[in-house]
Amino acid sequence: MYKIYKTLYRVKKKIGKNKEALIFYEKFQKIDDSLQTSEVINDAKVKEIQFQLEQKQVLAEAESDKQLALASAREKKQNVILIALTAVVILILLFAVIQYKRNKKIQDQKALLEAQNEERAVLIREVHHRVKNNFQIICSVLRLQAGD
């Protein structure tokens, strides 16, 4: 329609029918203006959609960054807890080793004391036996002297 009015306007102007040419020019102009207006509106809508899309992308990126930051903080917290637990386990193992060495030393000392105690008991029995023999010898010598 746009091209038809434009063509009719040119034809009527060339043949000298200015009134009819003016009517077709006004119709042509009206359609041209409405086309330009709709193009402007379409451009505005496209730009608005692009803007909204960019806003959504910015919000999505911000949310993604936020999630990454939270994940990073969670990971750091887990690492700290893991390090703390590892330190506690190491301390417990160290304490266990120290206690084992102390118990081993005490057992060794106890075994040594028991061995020394047994040795002394044997020596005391030996001394007792010799003293008893010596008393019997003395008793025998005293009997022999008394019998003479």
CSV table of C-alpha atoms in Angstrom, one decimal:
chain,number,residue,atom,x,y,z
A,1,MET,CA,0.0,0.0,0.0
A,2,TYR,CA,2.9,2.3,0.9
A,3,LYS,CA,4.5,1.9,-2.5
A,4,ILE,CA,1.1,2.3,-4.3
A,5,TYR,CA,0.4,5.7,-2.7
A,6,LYS,CA,3.9,6.8,-3.4
A,7,THR,CA,3.7,5.9,-7.0
A,8,LEU,CA,0.2,7.4,-7.4
A,9,TYR,CA,1.5,10.6,-5.8
A,10,ARG,CA,4.3,10.9,-8.3
A,11,VAL,CA,2.1,10.0,-11.3
A,12,LYS,CA,-0.6,12.6,-10.3
A,13,LYS,CA,2.0,15.2,-9.7
A,14,LYS,CA,3.6,14.7,-13.1
A,15,ILE,CA,0.3,14.9,-14.9
A,16,GLY,CA,-0.6,18.0,-13.0
A,17,LYS,CA,-3.4,16.9,-10.7
A,18,ASN,CA,-2.0,18.5,-7.6
A,19,LYS,CA,-5.1,18.0,-5.4
A,20,GLU,CA,-5.2,14.3,-6.0
A,21,ALA,CA,-1.4,14.2,-5.7
A,22,LEU,CA,-1.7,15.9,-2.3
A,23,ILE,CA,-4.3,13.4,-1.1
A,24,PHE,CA,-2.0,10.5,-2.1
A,25,TYR,CA,1.0,12.2,-0.6
A,26,GLU,CA,-0.9,12.6,2.7
A,27,LYS,CA,-1.9,8.9,2.7
A,28,PHE,CA,1.7,8.0,1.7
A,29,GLN,CA,3.0,10.2,4.5
A,30,LYS,CA,0.6,8.8,7.0
A,31,ILE,CA,1.6,5.2,6.2
A,32,ASP,CA,5.3,6.3,6.2
A,33,ASP,CA,4.9,7.9,9.7
A,34,SER,CA,3.1,4.9,11.1
A,35,LEU,CA,5.8,2.6,9.7
A,36,GLN,CA,8.5,4.8,11.2
A,37,THR,CA,6.6,4.9,14.5
A,38,SER,CA,6.2,1.1,14.5
A,39,GLU,CA,9.9,0.7,13.7
A,40,VAL,CA,10.7,3.0,16.6
A,41,ILE,CA,8.4,1.1,18.9
A,42,ASN,CA,9.9,-2.2,17.7
A,43,ASP,CA,13.4,-0.9,18.2
A,44,ALA,CA,12.4,0.3,21.7
A,45,LYS,CA,10.9,-3.2,22.5
A,46,VAL,CA,14.1,-4.9,21.2
A,47,LYS,CA,16.3,-2.6,23.3
A,48,GLU,CA,14.1,-3.2,26.3
A,49,ILE,CA,14.3,-7.0,25.8
A,50,GLN,CA,18.0,-6.7,25.4
A,51,PHE,CA,18.3,-4.6,28.5
A,52,GLN,CA,16.2,-7.1,30.5
A,53,LEU,CA,18.3,-10.0,29.2
A,54,GLU,CA,21.5,-8.2,30.2
A,55,GLN,CA,20.0,-7.5,33.7
A,56,LYS,CA,19.1,-11.2,34.0
A,57,GLN,CA,22.6,-12.1,33.0
A,58,VAL,CA,24.1,-9.7,35.5
A,59,LEU,CA,21.8,-11.0,38.2
A,60,ALA,CA,22.7,-14.6,37.2
A,61,GLU,CA,26.4,-13.8,37.3
A,62,ALA,CA,26.0,-12.1,40.7
A,63,GLU,CA,24.1,-15.1,42.0
A,64,SER,CA,26.8,-17.4,40.6
A,65,ASP,CA,29.5,-15.3,42.2
A,66,LYS,CA,27.6,-15.5,45.5
A,67,GLN,CA,27.3,-19.2,45.2
A,68,LEU,CA,31.0,-19.6,44.4
A,69,ALA,CA,31.9,-17.4,47.4
A,70,LEU,CA,29.6,-19.5,49.7
A,71,ALA,CA,31.1,-22.7,48.4
A,72,SER,CA,34.6,-21.3,48.9
A,73,ALA,CA,33.8,-20.2,52.4
A,74,ARG,CA,32.3,-23.7,53.1
A,75,GLU,CA,35.4,-25.4,51.7
A,76,LYS,CA,37.7,-23.2,53.8
A,77,LYS,CA,35.6,-24.0,56.9
A,78,GLN,CA,35.8,-27.7,56.1
A,79,ASN,CA,39.6,-27.4,55.6
A,80,VAL,CA,39.9,-25.7,59.0
A,81,ILE,CA,37.8,-28.4,60.7
A,82,LEU,CA,39.8,-31.2,58.9
A,83,ILE,CA,43.1,-29.6,60.0
A,84,ALA,CA,41.8,-29.3,63.6
A,85,LEU,CA,40.7,-32.9,63.6
A,86,THR,CA,44.0,-34.0,62.2
A,87,ALA,CA,45.8,-32.1,65.0
A,88,VAL,CA,43.6,-33.6,67.6
A,89,VAL,CA,44.3,-37.1,66.3
A,90,ILE,CA,48.0,-36.4,66.2
A,91,LEU,CA,47.9,-35.2,69.8
A,92,ILE,CA,46.0,-38.3,70.9
A,93,LEU,CA,48.5,-40.5,69.1
A,94,LEU,CA,51.4,-38.6,70.7
A,95,PHE,CA,49.8,-38.9,74.1
A,96,ALA,CA,49.2,-42.7,73.5
A,97,VAL,CA,52.9,-43.2,72.5
A,98,ILE,CA,54.1,-41.3,75.6
A,99,GLN,CA,51.8,-43.3,77.9
A,100,TYR,CA,53.0,-46.6,76.2
A,101,LYS,CA,56.6,-45.6,76.8
A,102,ARG,CA,55.9,-44.8,80.5
A,103,ASN,CA,54.0,-48.0,81.0
A,104,LYS,CA,56.9,-50.0,79.4
A,105,LYS,CA,59.4,-48.3,81.6
A,106,ILE,CA,57.3,-49.0,84.7
A,107,GLN,CA,57.0,-52.7,83.7
A,108,ASP,CA,60.7,-52.9,83.0
A,109,GLN,CA,61.5,-51.4,86.4
A,110,LYS,CA,58.9,-53.7,88.1
A,111,ALA,CA,60.5,-56.8,86.4
A,112,LEU,CA,63.9,-55.6,87.5
A,113,LEU,CA,62.7,-55.1,91.1
A,114,GLU,CA,61.1,-58.6,91.1
A,115,ALA,CA,64.3,-60.2,89.9
A,116,GLN,CA,66.3,-58.4,92.5
A,117,ASN,CA,63.8,-59.4,95.2
A,118,GLU,CA,64.0,-63.0,94.1
A,119,GLU,CA,67.8,-62.9,94.1
A,120,ARG,CA,67.8,-61.5,97.6
A,121,ALA,CA,65.3,-64.1,98.8
A,122,VAL,CA,67.6,-66.8,97.4
A,123,LEU,CA,70.6,-65.2,99.2
A,124,ILE,CA,68.7,-65.0,102.4
A,125,ARG,CA,67.7,-68.7,102.2
A,126,GLU,CA,71.4,-69.6,101.5
A,127,VAL,CA,72.6,-67.5,104.5
A,128,HIS,CA,69.9,-69.1,106.6
A,129,HIS,CA,71.0,-72.5,105.5
A,130,ARG,CA,74.7,-71.8,106.3
A,131,VAL,CA,73.8,-70.3,109.6
A,132,LYS,CA,71.8,-73.4,110.5
A,133,ASN,CA,74.7,-75.7,109.4
A,134,ASN,CA,77.1,-73.6,111.5
A,135,PHE,CA,74.8,-73.9,114.5
A,136,GLN,CA,74.6,-77.7,114.0
A,137,ILE,CA,78.4,-77.9,113.8
A,138,ILE,CA,78.6,-75.8,117.0
A,139,CYS,CA,76.0,-78.0,118.7
A,140,SER,CA,77.9,-81.1,117.7
A,141,VAL,CA,81.2,-79.7,118.9
A,142,LEU,CA,79.6,-78.7,122.2
A,143,ARG,CA,78.1,-82.2,122.6
A,144,LEU,CA,81.4,-83.8,121.9
A,145,GLN,CA,83.1,-81.6,124.5
A,146,ALA,CA,80.3,-82.2,127.1
A,147,GLY,CA,80.5,-85.9,126.5
A,148,ASP,CA,84.3,-86.1,127.1
